[in-house]
XYZ file of C-alpha atoms in Angstrom:
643
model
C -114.683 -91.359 -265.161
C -111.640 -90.702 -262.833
C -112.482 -88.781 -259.766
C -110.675 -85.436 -259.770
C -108.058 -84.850 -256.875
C -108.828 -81.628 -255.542
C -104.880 -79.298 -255.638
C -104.631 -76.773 -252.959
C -101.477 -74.490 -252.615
C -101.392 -73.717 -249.429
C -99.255 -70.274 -248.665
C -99.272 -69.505 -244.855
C -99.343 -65.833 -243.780
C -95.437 -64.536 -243.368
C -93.858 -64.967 -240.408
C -92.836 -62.010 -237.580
C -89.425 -62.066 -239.237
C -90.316 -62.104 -243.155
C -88.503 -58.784 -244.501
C -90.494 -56.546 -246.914
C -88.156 -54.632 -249.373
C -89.602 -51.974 -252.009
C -87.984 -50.710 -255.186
C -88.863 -47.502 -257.191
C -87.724 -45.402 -260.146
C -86.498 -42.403 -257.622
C -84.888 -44.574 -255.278
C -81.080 -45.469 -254.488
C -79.521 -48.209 -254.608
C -77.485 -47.657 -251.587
C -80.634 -47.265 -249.532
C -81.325 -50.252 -246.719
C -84.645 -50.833 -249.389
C -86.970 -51.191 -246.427
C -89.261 -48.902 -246.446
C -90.430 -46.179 -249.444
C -88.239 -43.443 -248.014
C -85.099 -45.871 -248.179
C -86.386 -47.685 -251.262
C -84.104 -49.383 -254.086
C -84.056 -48.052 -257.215
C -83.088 -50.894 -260.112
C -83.625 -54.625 -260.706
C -79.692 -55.087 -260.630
C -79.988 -54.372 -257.127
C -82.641 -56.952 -256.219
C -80.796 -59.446 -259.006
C -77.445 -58.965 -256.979
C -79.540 -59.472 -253.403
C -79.981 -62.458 -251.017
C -83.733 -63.212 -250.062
C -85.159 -65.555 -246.758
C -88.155 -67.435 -247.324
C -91.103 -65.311 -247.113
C -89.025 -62.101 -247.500
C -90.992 -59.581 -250.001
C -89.818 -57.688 -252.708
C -92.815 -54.999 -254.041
C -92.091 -52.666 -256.728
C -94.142 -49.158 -256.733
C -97.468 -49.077 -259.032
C -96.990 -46.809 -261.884
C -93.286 -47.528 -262.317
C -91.509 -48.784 -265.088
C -88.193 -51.065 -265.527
C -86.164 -51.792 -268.879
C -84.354 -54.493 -267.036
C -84.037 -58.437 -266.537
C -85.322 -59.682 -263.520
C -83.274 -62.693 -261.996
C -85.133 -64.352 -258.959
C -81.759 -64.735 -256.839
C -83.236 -66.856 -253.727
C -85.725 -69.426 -253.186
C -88.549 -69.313 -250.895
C -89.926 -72.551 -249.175
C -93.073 -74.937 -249.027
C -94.491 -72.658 -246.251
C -93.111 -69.373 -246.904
C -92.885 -68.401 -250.425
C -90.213 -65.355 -251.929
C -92.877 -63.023 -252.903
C -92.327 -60.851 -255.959
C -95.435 -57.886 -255.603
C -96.277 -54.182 -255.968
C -96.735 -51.515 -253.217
C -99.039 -47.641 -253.185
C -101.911 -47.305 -255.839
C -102.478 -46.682 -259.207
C -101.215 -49.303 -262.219
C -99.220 -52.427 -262.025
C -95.838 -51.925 -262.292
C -93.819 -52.418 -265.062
C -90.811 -54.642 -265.930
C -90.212 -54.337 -270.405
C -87.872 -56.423 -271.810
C -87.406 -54.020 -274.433
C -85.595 -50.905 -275.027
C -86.346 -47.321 -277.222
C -84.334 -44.943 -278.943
C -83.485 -41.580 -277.446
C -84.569 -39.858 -280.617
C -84.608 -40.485 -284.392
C -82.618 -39.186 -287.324
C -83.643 -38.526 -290.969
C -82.162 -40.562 -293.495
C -84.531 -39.893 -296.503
C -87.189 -41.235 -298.200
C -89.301 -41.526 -295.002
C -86.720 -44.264 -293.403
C -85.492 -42.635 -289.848
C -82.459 -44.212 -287.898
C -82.385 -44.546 -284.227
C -80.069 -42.229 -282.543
C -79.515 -44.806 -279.890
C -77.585 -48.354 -280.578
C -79.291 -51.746 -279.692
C -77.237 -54.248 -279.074
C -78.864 -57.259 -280.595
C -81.259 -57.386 -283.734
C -84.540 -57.547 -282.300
C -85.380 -59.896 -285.464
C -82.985 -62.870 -283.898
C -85.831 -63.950 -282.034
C -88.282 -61.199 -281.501
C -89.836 -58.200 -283.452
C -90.265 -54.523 -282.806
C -93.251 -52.844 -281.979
C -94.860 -49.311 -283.067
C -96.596 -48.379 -280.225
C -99.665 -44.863 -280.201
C -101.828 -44.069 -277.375
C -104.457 -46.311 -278.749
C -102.945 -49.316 -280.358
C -99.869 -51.509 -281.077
C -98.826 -52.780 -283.974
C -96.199 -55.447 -284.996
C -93.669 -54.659 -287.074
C -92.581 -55.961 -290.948
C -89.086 -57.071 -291.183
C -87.006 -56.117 -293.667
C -83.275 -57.257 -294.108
C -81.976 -54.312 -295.615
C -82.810 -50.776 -294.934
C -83.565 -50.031 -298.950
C -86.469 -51.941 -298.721
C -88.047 -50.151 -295.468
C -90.617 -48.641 -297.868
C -94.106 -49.079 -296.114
C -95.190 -48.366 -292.405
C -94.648 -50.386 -290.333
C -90.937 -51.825 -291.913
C -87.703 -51.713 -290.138
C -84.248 -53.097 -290.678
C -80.899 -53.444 -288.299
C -77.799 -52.544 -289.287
C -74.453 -51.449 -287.673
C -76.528 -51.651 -284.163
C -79.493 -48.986 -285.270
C -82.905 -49.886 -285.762
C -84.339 -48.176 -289.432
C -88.235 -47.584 -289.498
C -90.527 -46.239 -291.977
C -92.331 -42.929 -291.115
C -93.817 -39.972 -292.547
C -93.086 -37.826 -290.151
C -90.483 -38.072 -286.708
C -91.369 -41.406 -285.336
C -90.675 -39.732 -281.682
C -93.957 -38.069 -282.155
C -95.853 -39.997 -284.705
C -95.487 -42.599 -282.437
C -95.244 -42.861 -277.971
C -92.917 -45.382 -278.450
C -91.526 -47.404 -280.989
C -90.452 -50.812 -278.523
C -87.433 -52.781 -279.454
C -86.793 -56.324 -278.049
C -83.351 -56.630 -276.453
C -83.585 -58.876 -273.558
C -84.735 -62.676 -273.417
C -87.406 -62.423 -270.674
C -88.938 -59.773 -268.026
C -88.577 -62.333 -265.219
C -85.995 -65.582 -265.082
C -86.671 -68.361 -262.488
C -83.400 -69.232 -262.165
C -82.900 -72.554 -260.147
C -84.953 -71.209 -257.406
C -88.692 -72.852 -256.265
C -91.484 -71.550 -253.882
C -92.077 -68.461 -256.205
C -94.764 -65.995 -256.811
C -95.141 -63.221 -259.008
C -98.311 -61.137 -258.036
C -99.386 -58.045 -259.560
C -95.979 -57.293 -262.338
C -97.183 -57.053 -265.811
C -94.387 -57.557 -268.384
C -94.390 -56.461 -271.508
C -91.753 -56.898 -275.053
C -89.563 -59.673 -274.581
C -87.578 -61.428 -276.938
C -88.818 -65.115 -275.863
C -91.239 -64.218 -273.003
C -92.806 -62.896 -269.820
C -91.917 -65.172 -266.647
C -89.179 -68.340 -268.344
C -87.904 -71.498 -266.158
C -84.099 -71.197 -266.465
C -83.345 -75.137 -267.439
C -85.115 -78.245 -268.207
C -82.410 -80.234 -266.635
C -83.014 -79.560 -262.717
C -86.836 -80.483 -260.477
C -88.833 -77.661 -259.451
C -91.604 -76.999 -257.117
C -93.908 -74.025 -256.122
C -94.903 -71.319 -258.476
C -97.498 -68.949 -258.423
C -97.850 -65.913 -260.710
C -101.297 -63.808 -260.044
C -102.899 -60.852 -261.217
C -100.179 -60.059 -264.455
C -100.766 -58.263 -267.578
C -98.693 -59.997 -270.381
C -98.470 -59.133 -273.728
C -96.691 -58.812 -277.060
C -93.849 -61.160 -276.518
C -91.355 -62.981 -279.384
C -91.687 -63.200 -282.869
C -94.929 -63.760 -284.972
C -95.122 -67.773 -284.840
C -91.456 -68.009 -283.294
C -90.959 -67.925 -280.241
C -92.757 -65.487 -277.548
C -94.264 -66.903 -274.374
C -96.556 -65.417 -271.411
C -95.263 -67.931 -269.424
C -92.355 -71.369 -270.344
C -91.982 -73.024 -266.690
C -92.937 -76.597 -265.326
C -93.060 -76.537 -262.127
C -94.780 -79.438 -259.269
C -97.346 -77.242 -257.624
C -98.290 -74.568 -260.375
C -100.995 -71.865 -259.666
C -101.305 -68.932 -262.390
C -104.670 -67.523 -262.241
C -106.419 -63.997 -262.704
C -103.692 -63.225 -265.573
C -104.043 -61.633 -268.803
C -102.248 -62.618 -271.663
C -102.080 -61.191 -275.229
C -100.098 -61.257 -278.534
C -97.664 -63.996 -277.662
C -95.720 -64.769 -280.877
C -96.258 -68.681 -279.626
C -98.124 -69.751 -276.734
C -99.910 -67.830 -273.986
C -98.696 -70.041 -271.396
C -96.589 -72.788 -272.085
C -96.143 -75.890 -269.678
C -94.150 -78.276 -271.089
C -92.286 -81.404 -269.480
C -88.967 -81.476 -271.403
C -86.960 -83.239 -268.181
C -86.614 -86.879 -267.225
C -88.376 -85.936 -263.458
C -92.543 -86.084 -263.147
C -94.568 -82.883 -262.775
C -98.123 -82.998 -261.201
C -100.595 -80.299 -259.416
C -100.875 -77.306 -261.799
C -103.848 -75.240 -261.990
C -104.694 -72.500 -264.491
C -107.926 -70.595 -263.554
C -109.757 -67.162 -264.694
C -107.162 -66.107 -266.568
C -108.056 -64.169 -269.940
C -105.910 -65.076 -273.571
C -106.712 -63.262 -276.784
C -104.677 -62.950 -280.247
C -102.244 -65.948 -280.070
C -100.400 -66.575 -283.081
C -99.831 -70.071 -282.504
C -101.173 -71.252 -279.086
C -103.397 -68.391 -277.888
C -104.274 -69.950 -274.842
C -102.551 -72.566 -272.562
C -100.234 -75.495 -274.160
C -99.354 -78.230 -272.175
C -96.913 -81.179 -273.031
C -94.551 -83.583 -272.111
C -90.930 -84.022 -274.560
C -90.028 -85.202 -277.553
C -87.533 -87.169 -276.385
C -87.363 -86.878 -272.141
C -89.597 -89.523 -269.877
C -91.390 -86.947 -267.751
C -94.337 -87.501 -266.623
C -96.984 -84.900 -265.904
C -100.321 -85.854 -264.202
C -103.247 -83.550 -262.897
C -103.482 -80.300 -264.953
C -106.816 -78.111 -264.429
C -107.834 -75.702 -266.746
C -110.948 -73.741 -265.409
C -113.131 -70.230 -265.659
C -110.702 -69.022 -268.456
C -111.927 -66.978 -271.344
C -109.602 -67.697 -274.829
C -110.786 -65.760 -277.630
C -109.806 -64.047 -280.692
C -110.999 -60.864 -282.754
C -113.569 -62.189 -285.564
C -112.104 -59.006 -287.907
C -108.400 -60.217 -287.579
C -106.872 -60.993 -291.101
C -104.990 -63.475 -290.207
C -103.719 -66.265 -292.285
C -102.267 -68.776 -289.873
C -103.819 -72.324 -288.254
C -104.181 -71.051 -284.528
C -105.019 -73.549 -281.425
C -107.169 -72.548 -279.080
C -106.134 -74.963 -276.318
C -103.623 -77.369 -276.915
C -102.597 -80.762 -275.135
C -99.765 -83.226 -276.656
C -98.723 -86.336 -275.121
C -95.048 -87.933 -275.772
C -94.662 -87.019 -279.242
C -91.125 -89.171 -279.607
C -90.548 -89.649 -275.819
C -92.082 -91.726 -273.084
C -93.127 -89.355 -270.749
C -97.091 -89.535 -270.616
C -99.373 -86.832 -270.197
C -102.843 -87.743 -268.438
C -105.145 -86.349 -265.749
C -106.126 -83.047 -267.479
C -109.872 -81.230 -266.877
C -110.927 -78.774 -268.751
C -114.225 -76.931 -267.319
C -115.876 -73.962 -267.377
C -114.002 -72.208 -269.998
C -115.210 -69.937 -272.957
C -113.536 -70.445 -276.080
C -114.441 -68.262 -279.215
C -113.203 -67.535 -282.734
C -110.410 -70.121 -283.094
C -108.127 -69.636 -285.806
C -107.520 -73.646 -285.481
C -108.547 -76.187 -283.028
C -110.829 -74.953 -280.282
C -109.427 -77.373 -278.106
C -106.806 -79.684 -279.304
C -105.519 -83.094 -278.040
C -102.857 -85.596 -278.769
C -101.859 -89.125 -277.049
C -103.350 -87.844 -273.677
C -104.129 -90.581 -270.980
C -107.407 -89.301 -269.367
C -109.011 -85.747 -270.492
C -112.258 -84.547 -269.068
C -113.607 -81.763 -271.027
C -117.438 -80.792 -269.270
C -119.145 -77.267 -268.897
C -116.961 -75.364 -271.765
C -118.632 -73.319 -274.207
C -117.178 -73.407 -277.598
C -118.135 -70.623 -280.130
C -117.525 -70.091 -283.192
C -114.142 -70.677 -285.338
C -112.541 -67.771 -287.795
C -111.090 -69.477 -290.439
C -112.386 -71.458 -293.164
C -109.306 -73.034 -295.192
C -108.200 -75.664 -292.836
C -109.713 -78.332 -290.958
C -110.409 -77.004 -287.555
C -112.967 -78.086 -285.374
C -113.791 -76.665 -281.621
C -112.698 -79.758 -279.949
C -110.334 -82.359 -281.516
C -109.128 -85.573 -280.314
C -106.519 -87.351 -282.061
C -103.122 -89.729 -282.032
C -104.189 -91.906 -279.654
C -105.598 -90.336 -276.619
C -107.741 -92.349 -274.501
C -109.888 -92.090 -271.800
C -112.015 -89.472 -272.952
C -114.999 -87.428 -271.154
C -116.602 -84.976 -273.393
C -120.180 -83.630 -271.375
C -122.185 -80.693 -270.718
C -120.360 -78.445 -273.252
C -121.911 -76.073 -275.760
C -120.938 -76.677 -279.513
C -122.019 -73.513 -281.228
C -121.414 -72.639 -284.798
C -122.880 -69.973 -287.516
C -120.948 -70.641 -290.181
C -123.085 -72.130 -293.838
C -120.028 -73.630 -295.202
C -116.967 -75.886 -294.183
C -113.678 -76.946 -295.542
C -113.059 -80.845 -294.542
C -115.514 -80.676 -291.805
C -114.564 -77.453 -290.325
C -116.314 -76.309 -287.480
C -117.853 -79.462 -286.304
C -118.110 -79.490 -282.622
C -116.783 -82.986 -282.174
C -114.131 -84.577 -283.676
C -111.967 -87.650 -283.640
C -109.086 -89.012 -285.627
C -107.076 -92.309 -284.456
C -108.387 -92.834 -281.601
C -110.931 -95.960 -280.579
C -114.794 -95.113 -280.348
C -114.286 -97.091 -277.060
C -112.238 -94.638 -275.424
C -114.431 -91.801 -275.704
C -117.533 -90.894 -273.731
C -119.393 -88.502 -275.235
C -123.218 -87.026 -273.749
C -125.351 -84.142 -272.140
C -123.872 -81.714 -275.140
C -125.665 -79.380 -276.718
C -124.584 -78.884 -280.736
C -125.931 -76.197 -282.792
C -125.380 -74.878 -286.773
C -127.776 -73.459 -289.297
C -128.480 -76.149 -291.591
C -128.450 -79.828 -292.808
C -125.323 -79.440 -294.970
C -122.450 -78.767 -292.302
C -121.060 -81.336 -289.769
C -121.575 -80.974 -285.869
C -119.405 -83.982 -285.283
C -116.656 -85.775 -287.273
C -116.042 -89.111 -285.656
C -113.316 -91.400 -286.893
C -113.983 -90.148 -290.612
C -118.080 -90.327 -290.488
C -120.071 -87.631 -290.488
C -122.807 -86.810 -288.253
C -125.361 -83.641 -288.720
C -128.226 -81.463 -286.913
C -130.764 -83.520 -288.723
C -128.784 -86.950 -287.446
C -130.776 -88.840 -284.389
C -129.161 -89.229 -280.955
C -127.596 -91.675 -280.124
C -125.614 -91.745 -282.754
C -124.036 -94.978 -284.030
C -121.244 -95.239 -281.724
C -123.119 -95.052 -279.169
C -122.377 -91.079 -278.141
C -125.096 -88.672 -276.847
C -127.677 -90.620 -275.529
C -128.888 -87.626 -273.614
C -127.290 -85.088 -275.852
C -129.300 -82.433 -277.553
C -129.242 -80.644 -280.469
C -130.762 -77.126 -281.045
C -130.025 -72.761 -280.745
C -128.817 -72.144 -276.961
C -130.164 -69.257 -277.073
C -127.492 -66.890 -276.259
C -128.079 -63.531 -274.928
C -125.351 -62.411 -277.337
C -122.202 -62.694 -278.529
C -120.618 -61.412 -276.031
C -122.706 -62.427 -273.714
C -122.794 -66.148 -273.718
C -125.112 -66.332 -270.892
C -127.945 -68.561 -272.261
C -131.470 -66.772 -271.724
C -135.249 -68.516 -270.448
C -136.608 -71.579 -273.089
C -132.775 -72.628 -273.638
C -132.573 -76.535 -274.439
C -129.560 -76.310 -272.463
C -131.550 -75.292 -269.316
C -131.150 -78.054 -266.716
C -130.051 -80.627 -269.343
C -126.256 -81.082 -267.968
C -124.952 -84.195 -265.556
C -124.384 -83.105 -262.037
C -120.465 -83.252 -261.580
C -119.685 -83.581 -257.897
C -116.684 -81.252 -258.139
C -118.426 -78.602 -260.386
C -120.091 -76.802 -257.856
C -119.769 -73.329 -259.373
C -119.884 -72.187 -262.820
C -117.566 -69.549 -264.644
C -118.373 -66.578 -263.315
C -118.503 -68.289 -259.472
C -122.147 -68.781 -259.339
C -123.447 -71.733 -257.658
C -124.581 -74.883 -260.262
C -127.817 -76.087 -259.946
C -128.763 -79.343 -258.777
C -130.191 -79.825 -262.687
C -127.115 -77.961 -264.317
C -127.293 -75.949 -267.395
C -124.993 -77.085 -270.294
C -121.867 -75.503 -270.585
C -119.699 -72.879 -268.811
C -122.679 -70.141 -267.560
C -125.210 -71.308 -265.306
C -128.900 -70.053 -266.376
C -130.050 -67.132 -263.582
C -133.851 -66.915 -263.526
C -133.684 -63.583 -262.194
C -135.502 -61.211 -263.924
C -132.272 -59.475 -266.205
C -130.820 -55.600 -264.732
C -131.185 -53.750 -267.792
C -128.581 -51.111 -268.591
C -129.590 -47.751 -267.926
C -126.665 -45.057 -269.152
C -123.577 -45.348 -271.228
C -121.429 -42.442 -271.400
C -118.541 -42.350 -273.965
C -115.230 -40.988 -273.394
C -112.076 -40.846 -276.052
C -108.261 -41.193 -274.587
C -107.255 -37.570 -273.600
C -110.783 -36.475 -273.925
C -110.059 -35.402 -277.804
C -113.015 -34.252 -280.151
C -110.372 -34.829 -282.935
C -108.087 -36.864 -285.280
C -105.709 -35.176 -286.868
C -102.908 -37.280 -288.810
C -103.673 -39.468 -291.632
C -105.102 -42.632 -291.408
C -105.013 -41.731 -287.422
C -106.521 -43.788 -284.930
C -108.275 -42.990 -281.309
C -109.162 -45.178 -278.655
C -112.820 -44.766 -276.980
C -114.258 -45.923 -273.898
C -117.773 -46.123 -272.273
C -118.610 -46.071 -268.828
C -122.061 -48.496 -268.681
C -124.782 -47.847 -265.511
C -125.990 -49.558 -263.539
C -122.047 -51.668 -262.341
C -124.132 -54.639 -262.083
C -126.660 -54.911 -265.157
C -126.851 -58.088 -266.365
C -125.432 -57.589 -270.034
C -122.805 -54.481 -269.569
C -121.245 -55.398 -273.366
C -121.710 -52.933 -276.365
C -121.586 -52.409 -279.996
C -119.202 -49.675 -281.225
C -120.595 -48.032 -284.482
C -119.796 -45.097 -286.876
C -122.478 -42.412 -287.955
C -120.226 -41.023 -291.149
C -121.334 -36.850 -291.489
C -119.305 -34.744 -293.710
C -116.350 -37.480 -293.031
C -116.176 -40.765 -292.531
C -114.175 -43.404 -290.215
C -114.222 -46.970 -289.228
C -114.251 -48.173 -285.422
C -113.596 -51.814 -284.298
C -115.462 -53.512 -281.438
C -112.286 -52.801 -279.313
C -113.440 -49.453 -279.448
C -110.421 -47.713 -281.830
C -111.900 -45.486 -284.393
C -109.666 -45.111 -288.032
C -109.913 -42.143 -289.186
C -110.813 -42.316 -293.459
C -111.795 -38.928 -294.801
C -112.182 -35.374 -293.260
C -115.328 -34.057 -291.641
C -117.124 -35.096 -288.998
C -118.459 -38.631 -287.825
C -120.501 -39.755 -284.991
C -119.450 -42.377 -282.597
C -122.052 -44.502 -281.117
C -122.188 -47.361 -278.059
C -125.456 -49.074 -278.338
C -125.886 -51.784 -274.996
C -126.167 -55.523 -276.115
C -129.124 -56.267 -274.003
C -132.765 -55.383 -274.683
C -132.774 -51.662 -273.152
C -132.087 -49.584 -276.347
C -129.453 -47.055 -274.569
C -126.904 -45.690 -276.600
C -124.531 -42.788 -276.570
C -123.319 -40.723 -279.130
C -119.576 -38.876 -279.147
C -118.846 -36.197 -282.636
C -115.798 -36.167 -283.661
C -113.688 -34.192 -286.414
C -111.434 -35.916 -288.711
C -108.751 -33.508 -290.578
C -106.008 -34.184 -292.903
C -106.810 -37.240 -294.537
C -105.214 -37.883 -297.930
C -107.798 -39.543 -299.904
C -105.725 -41.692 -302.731
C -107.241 -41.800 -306.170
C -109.694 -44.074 -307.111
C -107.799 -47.222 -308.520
C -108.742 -48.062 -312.523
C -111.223 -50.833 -313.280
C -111.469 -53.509 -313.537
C -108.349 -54.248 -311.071
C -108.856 -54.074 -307.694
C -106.981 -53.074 -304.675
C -105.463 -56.002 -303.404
C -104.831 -57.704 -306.696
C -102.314 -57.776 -309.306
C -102.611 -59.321 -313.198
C -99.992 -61.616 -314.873
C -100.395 -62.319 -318.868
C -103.236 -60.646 -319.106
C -105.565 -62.448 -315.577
C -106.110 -61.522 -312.242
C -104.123 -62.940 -309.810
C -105.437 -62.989 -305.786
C -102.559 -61.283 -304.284
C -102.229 -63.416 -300.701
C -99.723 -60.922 -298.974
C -99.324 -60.327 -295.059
C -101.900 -57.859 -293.145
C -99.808 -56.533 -290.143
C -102.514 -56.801 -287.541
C -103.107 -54.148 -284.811
């Protein structure tokens, strides 16, 4: 096994002379923009500005921007340009979309915006019906006669047509329309960072490298809330930048339409040192977490990539028909630029849609400490870590391969897989594989098949010291493994794995995969108080929906997780674990947050459900959600927008 290099990015403290400039909504642009009393007011002034090295440019928390940053200067390798926010309360803002100033009735429940946008959001990109609670993508349609549903809209002459039953301006907070190409371009400029901005509704993504064609060095983007960028499967990145010296760490990213961050070495110049740590990815569409590659045609080289302490997960209740990687990594796919030196440790990854972790033609991967848990989709072949197209130089120890599911479609599921790639070049041992019977794969290797009841070692020589057998979660949110766990002191001692995802010291015998075992007797919960956004009791549209919340006590019990629950009364309503209740028929319904652990607490929060329009029952034998052609039953396999 390679040693890893240790990366540091060094950024000294700002010199006497660095300048400090702040920006907010209520400021003026012919203001000197150094202090809050004289600060800026729009991103066209800061675009149109010249920056020193370790100058600092902080936008005011709670603020909001419907413009196009354009980083105009370049910092250096001791002083970076520093892009941050000032004062308290939320991030600020920067959207790369735009909304209507109100909405005009054109009949049969299709509205037209009063204001003019002037590109069709669907070029690239998508709209986005925003409430309180929840966002939802929208449904395309290319002429506004066949906006018939919610959630359609159309473009024509400039104005965006939706489908509502009432004024979208108040059924809805905001009905988001993508108009500009990203909330933050690079430029040509290096020694960057982006701390504290969260970007939202861009037509191809958060924070984009301006060319492929030019060497850049020094980029750090911290502490950013990302989400709902590009088109479903199209494009729509958190982040598309290569840069030497990458840090992007304690970032949230959500809903990209392709990847959640995207690295990839299309130029003819080498890229090495980037780092991706504790950053959180959830609903991807086709990378949900981070994708790293070098061209299809460019000789690029990138070498040391670390991927640590993230957590990439989906929602187990999405409907979502679509082959979704986890974690990708592709090697020169038509060119000749080689991708090697990659660890991946101390990550969770849960409910893949695809590939838990995928890799292709990758020179030197070293995958220890992850825990892999569960997959969502049954129809294609998708396994929680695949190695394929010739990669080589393979470490694969100390992770968790954790699966429920009874069945399996071509192996799917399997913790370990291989395809094209020599037995030789993988090292496989110390994991820990676990699923419910006889009958479903743990590991596919090079087309054999290999189950619970197989012995270890198995024939080519993998998992000599690998184990087989329930982990023993705490639960499933809490994948924490609890006392009598095989994976209890079973790992290899990795000399730079001192700490495990949560920062906790390893133990000289480390437990298997990403969460050390504490021996420490658990701190139970002891209160959990609901709340609902705006403190309502009620729900009053049709098919409405309300967010709630729970404040858990004590702050540092062991397990602080819940289950969300619905006690139907005189009414009835649905609640998903994210905590939004859907309101079904009128009367009143009982929410309930019971803790994960083994203290029993629970709260309860009553709430009344009006005007619900209860359709009639639909005529047997057909069911909703199917339609009959001469004279069978046809599975009707159309699109679920998902919220």
């Amino acid at each position: 096994m390679k040693k890893l290099i240790i990366i540091l990015f060094l950024i000294l403290s700002l010199p006497g002379f660095a300048t400090k400039y702040y920006v907010k909504n209520d400021g003026n642009n012919t203001n000197t923009g150094l202090s809050d009393a004289q600060a800026w007011q729009t991103i066209a002034k800061v675009n149109s500005s010249s920056f020193s090295p370790g100058d600092t440019i902080a936008f005011k928390r709670g603020h909001a921007w419907r413009e196009m940053l354009t980083i105009p200067s370049s910092g250096n390798a001791s002083n970076y340009l520093v892009f941050t926010n000032y004062d308290t309360g939320s991030n600020p803002i920067i959207y790369g979309s735009s909304v209507s100033s109100g909405w005009t009735n054109q009949g049969s429940n299709v509205w037209s915006s009063n204001s003019t946008f002037a590109s069709n959001p669907n070029t690239y990109s998508n709209i986005w019906f925003c409430t309180e609670s929840d966002t939802t993508w929208g449904i395309y349609k290319s002429t506004t006669g066949a906006v018939t549903a919610p959630y359609n809209w159309a473009y024509s002459s400039s104005r965006v047509y939706v489908y509502s039953t009432s004024d979208p301006g108040t059924a809805f907070s905001n009905i988001e329309c993508a108009q500009r190409l990203f909330c933050i371009d690079l430029g040509d400029e290096s020694y960057i960072e982006i701390n504290g901005i969260d970007l939202h509704m861009a037509t191809w993504g958060g924070v984009l490298q301006h060319t492929d064609n030019a060497e850049y060095t020094g980029l750090t983007i911290r502490n950013c809330y990302v989400s709902y960028m590009g088109g479903i499967n199209g494009y729509g990145y958190g982040t598309y930048c290569c840069y030497n010296n990458t840090l992007i760490e304690d970032c949230s990213f959500h809903d990209m339409g392709r990847r959640g961050v995207s690295i990839n070495n299309y130029s003819n110049y080498d890229i090495e040192n980037i780092v991706i740590q504790q950053c959180t990815f959830w609903n991807g569409y086709h990378t949900t977490g981070p994708d790293i590659e070098t061209g299809t045609s460019t000789s690029g080289d990138m070498d040391s990539v670390i991927v640590r302490n993230c957590l990439i997960y989906d929602d187990p209740d999405r409907d979502l028909a679509a082959n979704v990687v986890s974690l990708f990594l592709q090697g020169p796919h038509g060119g000749s630029g080689q991708l090697r030196g990659v660890y991946i440790y101390n990550n969770i990854i849960k409910y893949g849609f695809g590939h838990g972790l995928s890799v292709e033609d990758v020179d030197g991967v070293y995958v220890y400490n992850n825990t892999f848990y569960e997959y969502n989709w049954n129809t294609y072949p998708c396994y929680l870590a695949y190695f394929d197209d010739g990669s080589t130089d393979i470490d694969v120890k100390n992770n968790i391969f954790y699966t429920l599911s009874t069945t399996e479609t071509q192996g799917s599921g399997a913790g370990l897989a291989t395809y094209a790639v020599s037995d030789a070049q993988v090292d496989a041992d110390y994991n820990l594989y676990y699923r419910v019977n006889n009958s479903v794969r743990i590991m596919l290797i090079s087309g054999s098949s290999y189950y619970m009841n197989t012995a270890f070692p198995i024939n080519k020589g993998y998992e000599t010291n690998g184990l087989k057998g329930d982990p023993l979660f705490v639960s499933s949110s809490n994948l924490a493994v609890q006392e009598g766990s095989p994976a209890i002191e079973n790992a290899l001692a990795v000399d730079y794995i001192t700490t495990d995802y949560y920062g906790n010291a390893r133990g000289a015998s480390p437990t298997i995969g990403a969460i050390e075992y504490d021996a420490s007797p658990p701190v139970l919960v002891t209160s959990i108080t609901i709340s609902a956004a705006g403190s309502a009791t009620t729900i009053e549209t049709d098919g409405g929906t309300l967010q709630m919340y729970t404040n858990v006590e004590p702050d540092n019990a062991s397990d602080t997780t819940k289950t969300w629950s619905v006690i139907d009364g005189t009414g009835s309503a649905t609640i998903a674990q994210t905590g939004i209740v859907t309101a079904a028929t009128d009367g009143i319904v009982t929410v309930r947050a019971t803790a994960n652990d083994a203290s029993g607490v629970y709260d309860e929060y009553e709430l009344t459900i009006s005007n619900q329009d209860v359709p009639e029952p639909a005529p047997e034998p057909i069911q909703y959600g199917t339609i009959m052609h001469n004279g069978r039953i046809v599975k009707h396999n159309g699109f679920k927008v998902v919220k």
